[in-house]
Short mmCIF file of C-alpha atoms in Angstrom, two decimals:
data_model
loop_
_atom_site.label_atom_id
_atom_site.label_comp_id
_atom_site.label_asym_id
_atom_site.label_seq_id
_atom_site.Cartn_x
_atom_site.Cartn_y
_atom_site.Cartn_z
CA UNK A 1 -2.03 -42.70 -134.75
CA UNK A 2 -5.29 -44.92 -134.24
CA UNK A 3 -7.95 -44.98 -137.02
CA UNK A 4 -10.85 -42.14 -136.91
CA UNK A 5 -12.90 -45.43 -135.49
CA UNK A 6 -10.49 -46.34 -132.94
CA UNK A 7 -10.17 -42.83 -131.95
CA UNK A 8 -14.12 -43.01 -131.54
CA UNK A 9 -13.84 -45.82 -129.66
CA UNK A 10 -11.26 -44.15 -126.91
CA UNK A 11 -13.70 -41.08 -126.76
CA UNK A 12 -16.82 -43.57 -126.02
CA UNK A 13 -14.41 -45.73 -123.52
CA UNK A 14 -14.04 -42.76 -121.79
CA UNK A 15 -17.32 -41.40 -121.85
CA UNK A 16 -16.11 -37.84 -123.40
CA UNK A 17 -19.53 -36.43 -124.68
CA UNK A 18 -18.16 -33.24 -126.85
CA UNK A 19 -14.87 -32.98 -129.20
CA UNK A 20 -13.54 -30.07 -130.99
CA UNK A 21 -11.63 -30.65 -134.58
CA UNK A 22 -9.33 -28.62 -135.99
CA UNK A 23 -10.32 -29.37 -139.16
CA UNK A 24 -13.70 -30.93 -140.67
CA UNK A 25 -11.97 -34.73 -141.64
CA UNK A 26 -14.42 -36.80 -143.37
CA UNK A 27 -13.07 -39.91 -141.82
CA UNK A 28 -13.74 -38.68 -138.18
CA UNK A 29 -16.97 -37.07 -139.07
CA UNK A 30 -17.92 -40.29 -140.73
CA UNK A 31 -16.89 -42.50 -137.64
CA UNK A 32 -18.61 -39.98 -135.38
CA UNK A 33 -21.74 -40.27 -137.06
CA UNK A 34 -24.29 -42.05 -134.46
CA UNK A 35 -22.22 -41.65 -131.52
CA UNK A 36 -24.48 -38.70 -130.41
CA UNK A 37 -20.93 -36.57 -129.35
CA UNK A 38 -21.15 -33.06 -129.70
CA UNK A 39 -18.53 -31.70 -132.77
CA UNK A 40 -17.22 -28.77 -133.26
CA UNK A 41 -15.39 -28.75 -136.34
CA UNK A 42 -12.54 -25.95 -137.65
CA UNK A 43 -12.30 -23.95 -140.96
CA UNK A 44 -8.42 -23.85 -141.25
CA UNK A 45 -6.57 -20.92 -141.18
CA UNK A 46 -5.45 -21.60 -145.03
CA UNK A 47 -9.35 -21.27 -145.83
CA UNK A 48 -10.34 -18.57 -143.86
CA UNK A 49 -9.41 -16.27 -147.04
CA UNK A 50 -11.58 -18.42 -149.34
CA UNK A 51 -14.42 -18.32 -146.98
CA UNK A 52 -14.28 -14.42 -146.49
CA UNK A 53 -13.36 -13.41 -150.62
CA UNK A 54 -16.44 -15.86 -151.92
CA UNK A 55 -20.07 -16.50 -150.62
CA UNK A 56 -20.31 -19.37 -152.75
CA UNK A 57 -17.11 -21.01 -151.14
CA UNK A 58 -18.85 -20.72 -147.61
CA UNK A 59 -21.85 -22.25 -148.69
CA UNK A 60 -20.02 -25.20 -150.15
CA UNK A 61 -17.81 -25.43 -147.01
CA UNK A 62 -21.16 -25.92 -145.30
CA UNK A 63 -22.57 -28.08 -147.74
CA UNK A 64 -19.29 -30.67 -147.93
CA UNK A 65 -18.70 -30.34 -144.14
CA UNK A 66 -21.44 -29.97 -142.08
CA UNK A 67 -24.70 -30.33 -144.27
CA UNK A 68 -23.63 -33.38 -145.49
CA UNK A 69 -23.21 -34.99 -141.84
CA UNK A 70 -26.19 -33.81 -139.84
CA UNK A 71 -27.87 -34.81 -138.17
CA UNK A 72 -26.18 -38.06 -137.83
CA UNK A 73 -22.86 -36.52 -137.05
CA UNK A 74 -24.53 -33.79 -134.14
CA UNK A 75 -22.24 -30.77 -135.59
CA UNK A 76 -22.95 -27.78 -133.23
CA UNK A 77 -20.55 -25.25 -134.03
CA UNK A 78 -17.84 -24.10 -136.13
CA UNK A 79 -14.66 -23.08 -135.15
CA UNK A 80 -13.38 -20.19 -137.70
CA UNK A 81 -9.76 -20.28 -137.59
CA UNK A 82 -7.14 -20.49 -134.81
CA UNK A 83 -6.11 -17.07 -133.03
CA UNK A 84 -6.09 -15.74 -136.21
CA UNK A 85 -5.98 -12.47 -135.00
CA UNK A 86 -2.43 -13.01 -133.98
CA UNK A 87 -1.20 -15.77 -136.09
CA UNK A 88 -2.37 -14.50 -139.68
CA UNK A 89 -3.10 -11.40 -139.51
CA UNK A 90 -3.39 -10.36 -142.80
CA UNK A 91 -6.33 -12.06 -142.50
CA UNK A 92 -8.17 -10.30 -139.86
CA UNK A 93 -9.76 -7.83 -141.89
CA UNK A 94 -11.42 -10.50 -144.12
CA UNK A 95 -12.28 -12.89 -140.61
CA UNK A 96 -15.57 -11.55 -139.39
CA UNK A 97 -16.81 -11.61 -143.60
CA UNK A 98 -16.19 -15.39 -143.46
CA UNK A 99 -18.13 -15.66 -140.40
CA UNK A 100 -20.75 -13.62 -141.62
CA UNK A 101 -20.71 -16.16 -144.85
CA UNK A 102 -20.65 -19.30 -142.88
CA UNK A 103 -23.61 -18.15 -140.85
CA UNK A 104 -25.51 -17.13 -144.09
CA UNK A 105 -25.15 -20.60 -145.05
CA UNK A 106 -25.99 -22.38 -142.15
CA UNK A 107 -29.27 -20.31 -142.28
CA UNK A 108 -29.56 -21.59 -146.27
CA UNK A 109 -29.33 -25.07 -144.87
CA UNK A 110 -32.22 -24.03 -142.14
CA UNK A 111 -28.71 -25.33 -139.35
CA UNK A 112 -28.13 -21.83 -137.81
CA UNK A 113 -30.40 -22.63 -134.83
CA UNK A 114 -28.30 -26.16 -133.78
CA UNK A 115 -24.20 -24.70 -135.65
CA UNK A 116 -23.06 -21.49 -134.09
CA UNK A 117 -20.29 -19.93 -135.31
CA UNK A 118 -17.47 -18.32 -133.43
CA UNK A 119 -13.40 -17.95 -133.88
CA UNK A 120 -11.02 -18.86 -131.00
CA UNK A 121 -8.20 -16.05 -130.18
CA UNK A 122 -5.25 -15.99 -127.96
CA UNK A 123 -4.89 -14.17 -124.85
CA UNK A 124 -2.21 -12.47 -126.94
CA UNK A 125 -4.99 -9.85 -127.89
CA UNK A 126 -5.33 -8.87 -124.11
CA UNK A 127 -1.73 -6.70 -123.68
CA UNK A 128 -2.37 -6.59 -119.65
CA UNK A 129 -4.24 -9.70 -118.14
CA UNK A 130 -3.89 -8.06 -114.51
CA UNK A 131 -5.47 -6.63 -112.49
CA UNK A 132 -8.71 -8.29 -114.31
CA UNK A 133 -10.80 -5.41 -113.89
CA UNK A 134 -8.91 -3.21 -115.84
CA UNK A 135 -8.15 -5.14 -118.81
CA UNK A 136 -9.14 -4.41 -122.38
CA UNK A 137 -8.33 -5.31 -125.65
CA UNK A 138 -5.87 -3.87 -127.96
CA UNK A 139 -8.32 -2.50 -130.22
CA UNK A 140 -10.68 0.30 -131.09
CA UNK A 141 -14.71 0.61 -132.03
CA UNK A 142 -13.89 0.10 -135.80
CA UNK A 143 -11.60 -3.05 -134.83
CA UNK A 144 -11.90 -6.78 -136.52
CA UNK A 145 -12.17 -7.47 -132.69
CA UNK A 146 -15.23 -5.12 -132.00
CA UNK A 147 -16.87 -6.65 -135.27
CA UNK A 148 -16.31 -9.98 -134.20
CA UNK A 149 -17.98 -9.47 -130.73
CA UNK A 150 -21.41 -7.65 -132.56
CA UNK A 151 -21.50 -11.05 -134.79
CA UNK A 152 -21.61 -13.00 -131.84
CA UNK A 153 -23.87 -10.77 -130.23
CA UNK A 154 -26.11 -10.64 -133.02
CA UNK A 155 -26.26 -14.26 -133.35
CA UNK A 156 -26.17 -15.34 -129.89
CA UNK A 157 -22.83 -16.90 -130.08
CA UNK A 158 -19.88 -17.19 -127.83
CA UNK A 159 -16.57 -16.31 -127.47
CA UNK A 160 -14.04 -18.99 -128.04
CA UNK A 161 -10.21 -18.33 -125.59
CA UNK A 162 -7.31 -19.97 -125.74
CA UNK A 163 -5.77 -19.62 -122.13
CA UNK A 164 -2.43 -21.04 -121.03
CA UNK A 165 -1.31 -21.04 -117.28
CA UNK A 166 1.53 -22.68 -118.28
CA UNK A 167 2.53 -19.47 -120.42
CA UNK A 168 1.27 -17.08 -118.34
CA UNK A 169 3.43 -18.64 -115.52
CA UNK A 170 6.80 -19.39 -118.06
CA UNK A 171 6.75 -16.19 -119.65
CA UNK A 172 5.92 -13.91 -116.55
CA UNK A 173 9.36 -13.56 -115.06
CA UNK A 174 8.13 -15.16 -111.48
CA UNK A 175 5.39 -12.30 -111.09
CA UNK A 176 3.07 -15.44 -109.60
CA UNK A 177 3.67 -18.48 -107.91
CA UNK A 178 3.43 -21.62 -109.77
CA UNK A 179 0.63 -22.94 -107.80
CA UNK A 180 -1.32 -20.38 -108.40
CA UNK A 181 -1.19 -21.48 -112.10
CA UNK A 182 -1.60 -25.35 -111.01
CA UNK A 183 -4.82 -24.49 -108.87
CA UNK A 184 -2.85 -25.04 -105.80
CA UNK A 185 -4.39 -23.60 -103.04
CA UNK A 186 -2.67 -20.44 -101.89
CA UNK A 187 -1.22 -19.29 -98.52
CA UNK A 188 -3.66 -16.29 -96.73
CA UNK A 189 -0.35 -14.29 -97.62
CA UNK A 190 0.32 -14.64 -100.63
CA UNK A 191 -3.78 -14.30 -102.03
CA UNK A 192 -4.47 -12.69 -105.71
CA UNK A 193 -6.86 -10.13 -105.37
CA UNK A 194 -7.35 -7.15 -107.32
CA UNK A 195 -7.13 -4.13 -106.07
CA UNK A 196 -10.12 -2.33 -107.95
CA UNK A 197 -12.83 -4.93 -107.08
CA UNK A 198 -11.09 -7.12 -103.73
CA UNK A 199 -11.96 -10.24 -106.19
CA UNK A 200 -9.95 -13.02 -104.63
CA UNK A 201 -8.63 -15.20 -107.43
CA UNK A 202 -7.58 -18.90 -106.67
CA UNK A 203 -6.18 -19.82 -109.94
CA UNK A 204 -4.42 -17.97 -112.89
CA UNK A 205 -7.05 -19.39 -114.91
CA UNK A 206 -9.64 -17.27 -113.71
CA UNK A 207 -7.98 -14.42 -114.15
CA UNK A 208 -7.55 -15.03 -117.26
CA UNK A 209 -11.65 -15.69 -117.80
CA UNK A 210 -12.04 -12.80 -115.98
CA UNK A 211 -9.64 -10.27 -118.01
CA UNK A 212 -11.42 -11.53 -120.83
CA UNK A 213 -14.86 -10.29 -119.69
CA UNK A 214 -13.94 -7.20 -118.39
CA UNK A 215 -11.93 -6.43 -121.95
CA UNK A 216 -15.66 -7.43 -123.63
CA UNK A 217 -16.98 -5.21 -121.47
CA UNK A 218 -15.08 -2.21 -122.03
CA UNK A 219 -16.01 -2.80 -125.36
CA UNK A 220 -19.69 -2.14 -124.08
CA UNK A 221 -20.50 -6.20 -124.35
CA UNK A 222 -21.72 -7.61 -121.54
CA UNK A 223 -24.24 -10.93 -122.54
CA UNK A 224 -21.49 -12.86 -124.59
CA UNK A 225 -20.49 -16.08 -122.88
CA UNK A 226 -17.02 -17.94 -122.78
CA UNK A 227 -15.66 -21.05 -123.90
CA UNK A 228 -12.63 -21.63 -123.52
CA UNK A 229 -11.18 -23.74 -126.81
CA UNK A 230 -8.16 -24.54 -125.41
CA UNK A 231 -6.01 -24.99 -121.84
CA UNK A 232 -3.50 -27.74 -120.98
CA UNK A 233 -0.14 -28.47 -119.23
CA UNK A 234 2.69 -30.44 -121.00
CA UNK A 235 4.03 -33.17 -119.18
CA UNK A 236 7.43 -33.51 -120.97
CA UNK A 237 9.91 -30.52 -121.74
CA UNK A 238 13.88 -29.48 -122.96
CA UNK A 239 16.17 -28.77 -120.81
CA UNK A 240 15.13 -25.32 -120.42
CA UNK A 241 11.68 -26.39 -119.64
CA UNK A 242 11.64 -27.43 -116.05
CA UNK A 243 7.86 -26.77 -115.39
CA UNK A 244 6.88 -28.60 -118.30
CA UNK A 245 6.63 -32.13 -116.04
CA UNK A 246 4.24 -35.14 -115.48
CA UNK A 247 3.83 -34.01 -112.10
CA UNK A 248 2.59 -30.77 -112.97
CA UNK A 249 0.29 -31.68 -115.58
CA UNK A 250 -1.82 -34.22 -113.49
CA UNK A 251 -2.02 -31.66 -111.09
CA UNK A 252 -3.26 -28.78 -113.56
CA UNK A 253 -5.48 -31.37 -115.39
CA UNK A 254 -7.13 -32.39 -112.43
CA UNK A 255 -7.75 -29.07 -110.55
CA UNK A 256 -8.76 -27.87 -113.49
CA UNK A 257 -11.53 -30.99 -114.22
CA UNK A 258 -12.33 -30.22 -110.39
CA UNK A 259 -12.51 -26.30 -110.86
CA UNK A 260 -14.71 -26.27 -113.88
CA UNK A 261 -16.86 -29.45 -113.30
CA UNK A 262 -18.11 -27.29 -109.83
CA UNK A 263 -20.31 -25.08 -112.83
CA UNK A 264 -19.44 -21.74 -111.30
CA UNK A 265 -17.55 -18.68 -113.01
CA UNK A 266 -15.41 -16.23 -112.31
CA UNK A 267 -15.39 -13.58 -109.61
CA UNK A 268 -16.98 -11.39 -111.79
CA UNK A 269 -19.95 -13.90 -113.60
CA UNK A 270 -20.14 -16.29 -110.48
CA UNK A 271 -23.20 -17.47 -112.42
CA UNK A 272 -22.03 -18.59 -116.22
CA UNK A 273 -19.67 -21.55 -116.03
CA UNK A 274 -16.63 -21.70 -117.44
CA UNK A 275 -17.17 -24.38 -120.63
CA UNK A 276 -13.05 -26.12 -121.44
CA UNK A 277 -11.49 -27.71 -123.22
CA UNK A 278 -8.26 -29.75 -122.17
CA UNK A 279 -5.32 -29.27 -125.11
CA UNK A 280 -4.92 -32.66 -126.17
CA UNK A 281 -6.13 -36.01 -126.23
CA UNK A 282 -2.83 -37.71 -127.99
CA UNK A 283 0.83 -35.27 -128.10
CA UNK A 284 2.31 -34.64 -131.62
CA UNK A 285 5.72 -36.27 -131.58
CA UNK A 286 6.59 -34.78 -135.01
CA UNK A 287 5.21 -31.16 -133.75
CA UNK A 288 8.01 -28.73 -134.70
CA UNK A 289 9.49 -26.32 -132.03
CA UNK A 290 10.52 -26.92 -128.14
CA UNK A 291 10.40 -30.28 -126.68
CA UNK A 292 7.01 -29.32 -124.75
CA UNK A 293 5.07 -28.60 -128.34
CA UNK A 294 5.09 -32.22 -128.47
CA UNK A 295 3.61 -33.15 -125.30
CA UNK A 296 0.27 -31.96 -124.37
CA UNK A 297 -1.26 -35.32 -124.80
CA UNK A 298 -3.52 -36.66 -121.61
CA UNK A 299 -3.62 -39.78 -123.25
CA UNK A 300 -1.28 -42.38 -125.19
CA UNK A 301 -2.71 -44.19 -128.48
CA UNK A 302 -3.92 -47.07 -126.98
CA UNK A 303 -6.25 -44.81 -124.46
CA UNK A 304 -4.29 -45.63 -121.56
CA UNK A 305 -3.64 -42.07 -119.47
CA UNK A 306 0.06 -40.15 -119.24
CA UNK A 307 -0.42 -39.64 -115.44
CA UNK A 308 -3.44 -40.57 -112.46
CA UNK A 309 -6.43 -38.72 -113.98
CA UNK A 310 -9.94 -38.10 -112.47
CA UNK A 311 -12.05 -37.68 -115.52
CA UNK A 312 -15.54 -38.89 -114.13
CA UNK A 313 -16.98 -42.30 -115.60
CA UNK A 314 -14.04 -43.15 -117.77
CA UNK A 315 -13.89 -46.61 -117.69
CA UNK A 316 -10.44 -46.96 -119.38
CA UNK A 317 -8.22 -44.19 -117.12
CA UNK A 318 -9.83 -44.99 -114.45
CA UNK A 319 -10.31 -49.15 -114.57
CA UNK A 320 -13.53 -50.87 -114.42
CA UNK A 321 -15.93 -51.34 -111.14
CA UNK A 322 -15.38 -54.94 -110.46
CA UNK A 323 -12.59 -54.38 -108.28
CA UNK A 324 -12.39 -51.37 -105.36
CA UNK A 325 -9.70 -49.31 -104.41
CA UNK A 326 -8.07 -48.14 -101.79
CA UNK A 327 -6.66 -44.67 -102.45
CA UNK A 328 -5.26 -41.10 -100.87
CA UNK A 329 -7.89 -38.55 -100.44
CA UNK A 330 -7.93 -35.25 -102.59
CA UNK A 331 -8.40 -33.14 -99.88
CA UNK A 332 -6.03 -34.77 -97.24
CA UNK A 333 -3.17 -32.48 -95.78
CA UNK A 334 0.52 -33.98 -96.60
CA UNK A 335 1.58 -34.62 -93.20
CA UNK A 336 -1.18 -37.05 -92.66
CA UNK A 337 -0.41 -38.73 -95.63
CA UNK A 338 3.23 -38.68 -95.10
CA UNK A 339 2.18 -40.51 -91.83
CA UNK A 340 0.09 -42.86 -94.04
CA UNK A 341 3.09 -43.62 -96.49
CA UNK A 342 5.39 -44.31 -93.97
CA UNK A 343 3.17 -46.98 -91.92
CA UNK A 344 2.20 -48.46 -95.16
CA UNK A 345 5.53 -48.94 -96.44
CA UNK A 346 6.56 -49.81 -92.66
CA UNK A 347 4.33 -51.32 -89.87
CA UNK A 348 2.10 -52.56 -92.69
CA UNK A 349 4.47 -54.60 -95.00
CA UNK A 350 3.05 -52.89 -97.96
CA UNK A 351 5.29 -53.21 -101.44
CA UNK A 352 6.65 -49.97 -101.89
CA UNK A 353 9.54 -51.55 -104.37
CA UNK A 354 7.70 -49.49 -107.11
CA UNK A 355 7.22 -45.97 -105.94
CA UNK A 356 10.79 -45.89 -105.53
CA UNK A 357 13.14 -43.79 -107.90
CA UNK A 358 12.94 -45.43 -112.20
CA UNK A 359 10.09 -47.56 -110.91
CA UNK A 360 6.78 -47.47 -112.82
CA UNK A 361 4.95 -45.87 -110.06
CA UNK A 362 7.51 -43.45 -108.64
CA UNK A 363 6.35 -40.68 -111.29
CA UNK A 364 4.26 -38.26 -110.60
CA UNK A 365 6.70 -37.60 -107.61
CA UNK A 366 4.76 -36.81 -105.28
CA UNK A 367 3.03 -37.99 -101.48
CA UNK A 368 -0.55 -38.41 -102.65
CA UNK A 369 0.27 -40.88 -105.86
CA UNK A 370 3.08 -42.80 -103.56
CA UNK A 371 0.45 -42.89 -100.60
CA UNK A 372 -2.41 -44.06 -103.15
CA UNK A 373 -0.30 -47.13 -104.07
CA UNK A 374 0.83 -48.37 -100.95
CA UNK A 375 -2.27 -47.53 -99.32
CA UNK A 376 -3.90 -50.09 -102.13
CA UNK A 377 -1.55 -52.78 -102.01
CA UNK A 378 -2.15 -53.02 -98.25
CA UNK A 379 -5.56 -52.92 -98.71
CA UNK A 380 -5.60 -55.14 -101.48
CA UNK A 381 -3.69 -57.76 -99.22
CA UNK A 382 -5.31 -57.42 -95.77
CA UNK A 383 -9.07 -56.50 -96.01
CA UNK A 384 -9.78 -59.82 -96.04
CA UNK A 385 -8.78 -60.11 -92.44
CA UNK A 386 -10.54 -57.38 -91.80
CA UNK A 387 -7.87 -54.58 -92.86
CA UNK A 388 -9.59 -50.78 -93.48
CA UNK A 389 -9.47 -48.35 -96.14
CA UNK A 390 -8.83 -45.20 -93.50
CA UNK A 391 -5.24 -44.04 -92.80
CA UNK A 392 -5.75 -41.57 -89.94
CA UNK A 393 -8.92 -40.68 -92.34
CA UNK A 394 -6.47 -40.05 -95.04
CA UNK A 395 -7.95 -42.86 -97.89
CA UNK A 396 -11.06 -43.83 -99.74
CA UNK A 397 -12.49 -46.99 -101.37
CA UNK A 398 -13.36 -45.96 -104.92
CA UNK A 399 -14.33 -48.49 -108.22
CA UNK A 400 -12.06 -47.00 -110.41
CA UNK A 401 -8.95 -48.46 -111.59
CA UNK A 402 -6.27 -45.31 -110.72
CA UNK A 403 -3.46 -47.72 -113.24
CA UNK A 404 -1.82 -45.60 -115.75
CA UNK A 405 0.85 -46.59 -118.18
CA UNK A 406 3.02 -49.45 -116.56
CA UNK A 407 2.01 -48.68 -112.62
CA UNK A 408 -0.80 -51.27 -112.11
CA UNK A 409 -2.67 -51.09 -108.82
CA UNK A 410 -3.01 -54.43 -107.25
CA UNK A 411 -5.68 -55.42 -107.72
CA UNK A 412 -6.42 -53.82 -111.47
CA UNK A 413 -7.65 -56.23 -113.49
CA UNK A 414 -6.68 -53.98 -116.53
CA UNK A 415 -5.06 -55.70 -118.96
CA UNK A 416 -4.54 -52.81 -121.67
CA UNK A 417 -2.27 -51.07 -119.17
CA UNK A 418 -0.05 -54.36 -118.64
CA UNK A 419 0.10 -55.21 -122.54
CA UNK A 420 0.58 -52.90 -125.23
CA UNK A 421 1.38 -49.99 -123.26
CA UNK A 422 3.75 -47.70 -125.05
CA UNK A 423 6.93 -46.41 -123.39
CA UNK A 424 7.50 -42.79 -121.41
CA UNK A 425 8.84 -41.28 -124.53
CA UNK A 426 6.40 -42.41 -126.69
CA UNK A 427 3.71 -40.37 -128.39
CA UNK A 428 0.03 -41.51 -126.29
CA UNK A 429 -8.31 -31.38 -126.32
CA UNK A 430 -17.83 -28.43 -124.68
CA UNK A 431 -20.45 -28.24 -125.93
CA UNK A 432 -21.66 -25.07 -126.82
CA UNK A 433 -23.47 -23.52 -123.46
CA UNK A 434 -25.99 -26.08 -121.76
CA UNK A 435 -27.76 -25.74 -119.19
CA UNK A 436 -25.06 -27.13 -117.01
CA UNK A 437 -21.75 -27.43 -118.15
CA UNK A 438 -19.04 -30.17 -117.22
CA UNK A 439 -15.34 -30.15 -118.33
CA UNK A 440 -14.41 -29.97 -122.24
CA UNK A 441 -11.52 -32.24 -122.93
CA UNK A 442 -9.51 -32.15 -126.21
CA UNK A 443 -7.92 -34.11 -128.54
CA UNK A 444 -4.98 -33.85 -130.99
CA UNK A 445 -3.87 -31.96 -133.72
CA UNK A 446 -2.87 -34.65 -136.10
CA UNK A 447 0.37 -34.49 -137.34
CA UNK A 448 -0.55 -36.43 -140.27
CA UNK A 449 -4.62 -36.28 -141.38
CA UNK A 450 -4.53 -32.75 -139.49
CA UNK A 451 -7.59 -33.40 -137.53
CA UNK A 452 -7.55 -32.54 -133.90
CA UNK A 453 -10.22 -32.80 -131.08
CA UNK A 454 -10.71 -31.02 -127.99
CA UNK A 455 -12.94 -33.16 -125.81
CA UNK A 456 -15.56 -31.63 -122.73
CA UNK A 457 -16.68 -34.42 -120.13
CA UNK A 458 -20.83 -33.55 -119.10
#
């Protein structure tokens, strides 16, 4: 894994303005220090008990970990656990104490106006996500649940989700369509509404916002905002893991940067955008459990992307601004770019020797990647003599470098993708609410200092 001050250095390179850590590491808080990126950092589920049984342990917790660092480190919020609703819990009844102790301290420290304090829980607590409307959570008034959502109502804090697509779409038994989990636009026919309310919902990932909001407010709380802590796609799976693909997780990650960067809601809070993180910056190779725990990662360790990735203003995915592109439109239909491909690759002599199967550009399999490359290299070749960037109005010049791992544009001038770059099966996750709210991205769980980030993009 790189150093906390290499890791520092990818999140600057990339512009990434917030991270999340799973932990409170000195040597990342240390090496974020100055950087003027947004932490969250995470009380561990082994210290939630600590932090709930003794006031005196939550005030040192603060002390050591977040009164130490401010305001050079810009700590805004602590993360109290990880679903521990579901994972421990045995300690549920103690969770919402610990809060309560954390907050006391941060108001000791005069920090409760700039660290807010919240716990991020699974969709696991929500036994039917659909229809939205009439979800609810499995829990009654005198629940840890219901005192957890008066805590963050009484100190105007926000509910941290961790929601999967990718789980709701392996584990439902082919109920939806896996674009509907990948953002894909759906067919008139096959449209998720529900029934109750005739919302229209164009991703699963809504839905699941949505269920969430509707179970707070059957609860009778209405005014608590979302973040969601966590959301990703693996990009590498078993053999019983067939979704779990690089294709599929540039298309999830990139709908998704597109869905939430548009600062809307839900069908049911148009108004409050949705504030995510992307599960993870780097995978965990020595994760235990299916082949897919261990690849999450959007990035390898030498900040060079998994798969083609659209995070706005980041210089090191996306190349430098010396050089323009010549690359497939989001929005155009596959035919046309079908078209495209095959006069690229044709008519216009275009070398289309590396989209072809075990080549480095051939992965994500797909017409808009192949069409982006040839598209390029006939650009790249021919504008000189007057050649366009249009493709039947399929393309678009852009600045940034769309090289990842060993596919390099022509063109790309980007020598960290060329030298250094590690292999396929190597190992590479907001701020809390502003006034308008980008993408969250994340960073890893580290197998071996334990720190993890999720990152947002503003």
């Amino acid at each position: 894994m790189p150093s906390a001050s290499e890791v520092v250095s990818i999140i600057k390179t990339h512009r990434i303005t917030h991270v999340r850590l799973y932990d409170a590491d000195s040597h990342m808080l240390k090496a974020l220090a100055d950087s003027g990126i947004e932490v969250t950092v995470g009380v561990t589920n082994e210290e939630v008990l600590g932090i709930g049984e003794s006031a005196s342990a939550a005030a040192a917790w603060v002390n050591k970990n977040v009164a130490s660092y401010v305001p050079s480190t810009n700590i805004t919020a602590i993360a109290v656990g990880s679903e521990v609703l579901t994972s421990i819990p045995h300690a549920a009844p103690i969770l919402v104490t610990a809060m309560n102790n954390l907050h006391k301290a941060l108001v000791a420290s005069n920090l409760n106006f700039q660290v807010k304090v919240s716990s991020p829980q699974s969709l696991d607590i929500i036994p039917e996500l659909f229809p939205p409307s009439t979800a609810a959570f499995n829990s009654s008034p005198n629940s840890t649940l219901y005192q957890l959502l008066q805590f963050l109502n009484n100190t105007n804090s926000y509910f941290m989700l961790n929601a999967y697509p990718y789980y709701g779409y392996t584990n439902g038994n082919g109920i939806f369509p896996i674009d509907y989990a990948l953002f894909k636009p759906l067919p008139s026919v096959k449209q998720i509404v529900d029934p109750n309310t005739l919302f229209h919902y164009n991703s699963m990932f809504d839905a699941m916002v949505d269920a969430t909001y509707y179970s707070m407010d059957a609860l009778n709380f209405s005014g608590i905002p979302i973040v969601v802590t966590e959301t990703g796609w693996p990009w590498q799976g078993g053999p019983n893991e067939p979704d779990a693909t690089v294709e599929n997780a540039g298309t999830f990650i990139n709908y998704l940067i597109r869905r939430v960067s548009n600062d809307s809601g839900p069908p049911s809070r148009p108004n409050i955008p949705i504030n995510t993180y992307i599960y993870e910056l780097f995978n965990e190779d020595k994760r235990p459990g299916p082949v897919s725990e261990k690849n999450w990662g959007v990035l390898y360790t030498n900040g060079t992307a998994v798969f083609p990735l659209s995070l706005s203003g980041s210089s090191q995915i996306m190349g430098n601004a010396t050089t323009v592109f010549c690359v497939a439109k989001d929005d155009a239909s596959e035919g046309k770019l079908q078209d495209g491909l095959n006069w690229a690759c044709g008519q216009g002599q275009a070398n289309c020797s590396v989209i072809q199967s075990g080549q480095p550009c051939y992965l994500p399999n797909n017409t808009k990647n192949h069409a982006s490359y040839a598209y390029n290299d006939y650009y790249q070749r021919m504008h000189t003599v007057g050649a366009t960037c249009d493709f039947g109005g399929t393309a678009t010049i852009t600045s940034n470098d769309p090289s990842y791992r060993s596919c390099i544009f022509t063109g790309s001038s980007n020598s960290s993708a060329r030298e250094g770059l590690l292999p396929p099966g190597a190992f590479g996750p907001v701020s809390p609410l502003g006034e308008s709210m980008k993408l969250l991205v994340s960073k890893v769980r580290y197998v071996i200092s334990a720190a993890c980030l999720l990152i947002i993009l503003l």
